[in-house]
């Protein structure tokens, strides 16, 4: 029997009605089902009732802001989250990534840029959930000292303790493990994980994800055992 792909559900949360309507129009035109809200409280109720595949969250929301909304979503769900921010400040971008967001877009933005980011995240998330990979079955598990990463089941253990990784964190760690002993540049990671050229200028995104990974692994930031920084070049698994 032919299997029909399920229509993907996108959550859009932005108190600027015109902007939210515009994003909704483009997403629906591309075949997505859109759940649109103007505050975090209503959005959380939706997340509890609907199987969401990706969320676009504005940072500046009335009441509960986008950061707190992201935190609460991450307690139970691992679908991709893209933060929408009107600020150019690097701190806001880093904050969003640190609390579990996968990407950010600074306002004002072009709708086609939003669509490109959404599609990139959906490709990665679909690959993460279905195990759709070009690696053979023999290449699905990698062990490095006390670190074990299993791509077929999307599980990672450090000294037999399971790590709670987001899909993006898992993909970054998997990419580094696949290239064990090699230095992997931020540009190469973007190409392999996101597949979008415009990410090549956003090395801070990788830096924050790496820092978050190190925290979850209990790494000494000054002398990490596993994820090592090669300054000016990239990262490698030690």
Coordinates of C-alpha atoms in Angstrom, one line a residue:
X1 CA 0.0 0.0 0.0
X2 CA 1.3 3.4 -0.9
X3 CA 2.2 5.5 2.2
X4 CA 1.1 9.1 2.0
X5 CA 3.3 11.6 3.9
X6 CA 1.5 13.3 6.8
X7 CA 1.0 17.1 6.4
X8 CA 3.5 18.8 8.6
X9 CA 2.2 21.1 11.4
X10 CA 4.0 24.4 12.0
X11 CA 3.4 26.5 15.1
X12 CA 3.7 30.3 14.5
X13 CA 3.7 32.6 17.5
X14 CA 4.0 36.3 16.9
X15 CA 2.0 39.2 18.4
X16 CA 2.4 41.2 15.1
X17 CA -0.7 40.1 13.4
X18 CA 0.3 41.3 9.9
X19 CA 3.6 39.5 10.1
X20 CA 2.1 36.3 11.5
X21 CA -0.5 36.4 8.7
X22 CA 2.3 36.8 6.1
X23 CA 4.3 33.8 7.5
X24 CA 1.1 31.8 7.6
X25 CA 0.3 32.6 4.0
X26 CA 3.7 31.4 2.7
X27 CA 3.7 28.3 4.9
X28 CA 0.2 27.3 3.8
X29 CA 1.1 27.9 0.1
X30 CA 3.9 25.4 0.5
X31 CA 1.6 22.8 1.9
X32 CA 2.1 23.1 5.7
X33 CA -0.7 23.1 8.3
X34 CA -0.3 26.3 10.4
X35 CA -1.3 26.9 14.0
X36 CA -1.0 30.6 14.6
X37 CA -1.1 32.3 18.0
X38 CA -0.3 35.8 19.4
X39 CA 0.8 34.8 22.9
X40 CA 2.8 32.0 24.6
X41 CA 0.0 30.7 26.8
X42 CA -2.3 29.8 23.9
X43 CA 0.7 28.3 22.0
X44 CA 1.5 26.0 24.9
X45 CA -2.1 24.7 25.0
X46 CA -1.8 24.0 21.3
X47 CA 1.5 22.1 21.8
X48 CA -0.1 19.9 24.4
X49 CA -2.9 18.9 22.0
X50 CA -1.4 18.9 18.5
X51 CA 1.6 17.0 17.1
X52 CA 3.8 20.0 16.1
X53 CA 6.7 19.4 13.7
X54 CA 8.4 22.9 13.9
X55 CA 7.8 26.2 15.8
X56 CA 8.5 29.8 14.8
X57 CA 8.6 31.8 18.0
X58 CA 8.9 35.6 18.3
X59 CA 11.1 36.7 21.2
X60 CA 9.1 39.8 22.2
X61 CA 5.7 38.3 23.1
X62 CA 3.2 39.8 25.6
X63 CA 3.2 38.0 29.0
X64 CA 5.4 34.9 28.5
X65 CA 8.2 35.9 26.2
X66 CA 9.6 33.7 23.4
X67 CA 12.5 32.5 25.5
X68 CA 10.3 31.2 28.3
X69 CA 8.0 29.6 25.7
X70 CA 11.0 27.8 24.2
X71 CA 12.1 26.6 27.6
X72 CA 8.7 25.2 28.4
X73 CA 8.4 23.5 25.0
X74 CA 11.8 21.9 25.4
X75 CA 10.8 20.2 28.7
X76 CA 8.6 17.8 26.7
X77 CA 9.3 18.2 23.0
X78 CA 12.3 18.0 20.6
X79 CA 10.9 19.4 17.4
X80 CA 12.9 22.2 15.7
X81 CA 12.4 25.7 17.1
X82 CA 13.3 28.9 15.1
X83 CA 13.4 32.1 17.1
X84 CA 12.3 35.4 15.5
X85 CA 14.0 38.4 17.0
X86 CA 13.8 42.1 16.1
X87 CA 17.1 42.7 17.9
X88 CA 20.6 42.6 16.4
X89 CA 22.2 41.9 19.8
X90 CA 24.3 38.8 19.8
X91 CA 23.2 38.0 23.4
X92 CA 19.6 37.4 22.3
X93 CA 20.7 35.0 19.6
X94 CA 23.0 33.1 22.0
X95 CA 20.3 33.0 24.7
X96 CA 17.8 31.4 22.2
X97 CA 20.3 28.8 21.1
X98 CA 21.4 28.0 24.7
X99 CA 17.9 27.3 25.9
X100 CA 17.2 24.9 23.1
X101 CA 16.4 26.8 19.9
X102 CA 17.8 25.4 16.7
X103 CA 18.1 28.6 14.7
X104 CA 17.2 32.3 14.7
X105 CA 16.1 34.8 12.2
X106 CA 16.5 38.6 12.7
X107 CA 13.7 40.9 11.7
X108 CA 13.1 42.4 9.2
X109 CA 13.4 39.3 7.1
X110 CA 12.3 38.1 3.7
X111 CA 9.5 35.5 3.7
X112 CA 11.6 33.3 1.3
X113 CA 14.4 33.3 3.9
X114 CA 11.9 32.0 6.5
X115 CA 10.8 29.3 4.1
X116 CA 14.4 28.2 3.4
X117 CA 15.2 28.0 7.1
X118 CA 12.0 26.0 7.7
X119 CA 12.7 23.6 4.9
X120 CA 16.3 23.1 6.1
X121 CA 15.2 22.3 9.7
X122 CA 12.4 20.0 8.5
X123 CA 14.8 18.0 6.3
X124 CA 17.1 17.5 9.3
X125 CA 14.3 16.7 11.7
X126 CA 12.8 14.2 9.2
X127 CA 16.2 12.5 8.8
X128 CA 16.6 12.4 12.6
X129 CA 13.2 10.8 13.2
X130 CA 13.2 8.3 10.3
X131 CA 16.8 7.3 10.4
X132 CA 17.0 8.2 6.7
X133 CA 20.8 8.2 6.1
X134 CA 23.2 7.1 3.5
X135 CA 25.3 5.2 6.1
X136 CA 25.2 1.4 6.1
X137 CA 23.9 -0.6 9.1
X138 CA 27.5 -1.2 10.1
X139 CA 28.2 2.5 10.3
X140 CA 25.3 3.3 12.7
X141 CA 27.1 3.0 16.0
X142 CA 30.4 4.8 16.9
X143 CA 32.3 4.4 20.2
X144 CA 35.0 6.7 21.3
X145 CA 36.3 5.9 24.8
X146 CA 33.2 6.2 27.1
X147 CA 31.1 7.9 24.4
X148 CA 28.7 5.7 22.4
X149 CA 26.4 7.3 19.7
X150 CA 23.8 5.2 17.9
X151 CA 22.3 6.8 14.9
X152 CA 19.8 4.0 14.1
X153 CA 18.1 4.7 17.4
X154 CA 19.2 8.3 17.8
X155 CA 20.6 7.6 21.2
X156 CA 23.8 8.8 22.8
X157 CA 25.5 7.5 26.0
X158 CA 28.5 8.8 27.9
X159 CA 29.9 6.4 30.4
X160 CA 26.6 4.4 30.1
X161 CA 24.5 7.5 31.0
X162 CA 22.1 8.5 28.3
X163 CA 22.4 12.1 27.1
X164 CA 19.3 14.1 26.4
X165 CA 20.3 15.8 23.1
X166 CA 18.2 17.9 20.8
X167 CA 18.2 16.7 17.1
X168 CA 20.6 19.5 16.2
X169 CA 23.0 18.6 19.0
X170 CA 22.8 14.9 18.0
X171 CA 23.6 15.7 14.4
X172 CA 26.6 17.9 15.4
X173 CA 28.0 15.2 17.6
X174 CA 27.4 12.5 15.0
X175 CA 29.1 14.6 12.4
X176 CA 32.2 15.1 14.6
X177 CA 32.3 11.4 15.5
X178 CA 32.0 10.3 11.8
X179 CA 35.1 12.5 11.2
X180 CA 37.0 11.3 14.2
X181 CA 40.5 12.6 14.3
X182 CA 39.7 15.3 11.6
X183 CA 39.1 18.9 12.1
X184 CA 35.5 19.8 11.0
X185 CA 34.9 23.5 10.1
X186 CA 31.7 25.3 11.0
X187 CA 31.1 25.7 7.3
X188 CA 31.4 21.9 6.7
X189 CA 29.0 21.2 9.6
X190 CA 26.4 23.6 8.1
X191 CA 26.7 22.0 4.7
X192 CA 26.3 18.5 6.1
X193 CA 23.6 19.2 8.8
X194 CA 21.6 22.1 7.4
X195 CA 22.6 22.0 3.8
X196 CA 22.1 25.8 3.3
X197 CA 25.0 28.1 2.1
X198 CA 23.8 31.1 4.0
X199 CA 24.6 29.4 7.3
X200 CA 28.3 29.7 6.6
X201 CA 28.4 33.2 8.0
X202 CA 26.7 32.2 11.3
X203 CA 29.5 30.4 13.1
X204 CA 28.2 31.7 16.4
X205 CA 25.3 29.2 16.0
X206 CA 27.7 26.3 16.0
X207 CA 29.7 27.8 18.9
X208 CA 26.6 27.9 21.1
X209 CA 25.5 24.4 20.2
X210 CA 29.0 23.1 20.9
X211 CA 29.0 24.8 24.3
X212 CA 25.6 23.3 25.1
X213 CA 26.9 19.9 24.1
X214 CA 29.9 20.2 26.3
X215 CA 27.7 21.2 29.3
X216 CA 25.5 18.2 28.8
X217 CA 28.6 16.0 28.6
X218 CA 30.0 17.5 31.8
X219 CA 33.1 18.7 29.9
X220 CA 35.7 21.0 31.4
X221 CA 35.4 24.1 29.2
X222 CA 39.1 24.9 29.6
X223 CA 40.3 21.3 28.9
X224 CA 37.5 19.4 27.2
X225 CA 38.2 15.6 26.8
X226 CA 36.0 15.0 23.8
X227 CA 35.0 18.1 21.7
X228 CA 38.1 20.1 21.1
X229 CA 38.4 23.5 19.5
X230 CA 41.0 24.1 16.8
X231 CA 41.1 27.8 16.8
X232 CA 40.5 29.5 13.5
X233 CA 39.8 26.1 11.9
X234 CA 36.9 24.2 13.5
X235 CA 36.3 21.3 15.9
X236 CA 37.3 17.7 16.3
X237 CA 36.5 14.8 18.6
X238 CA 39.6 14.0 20.7

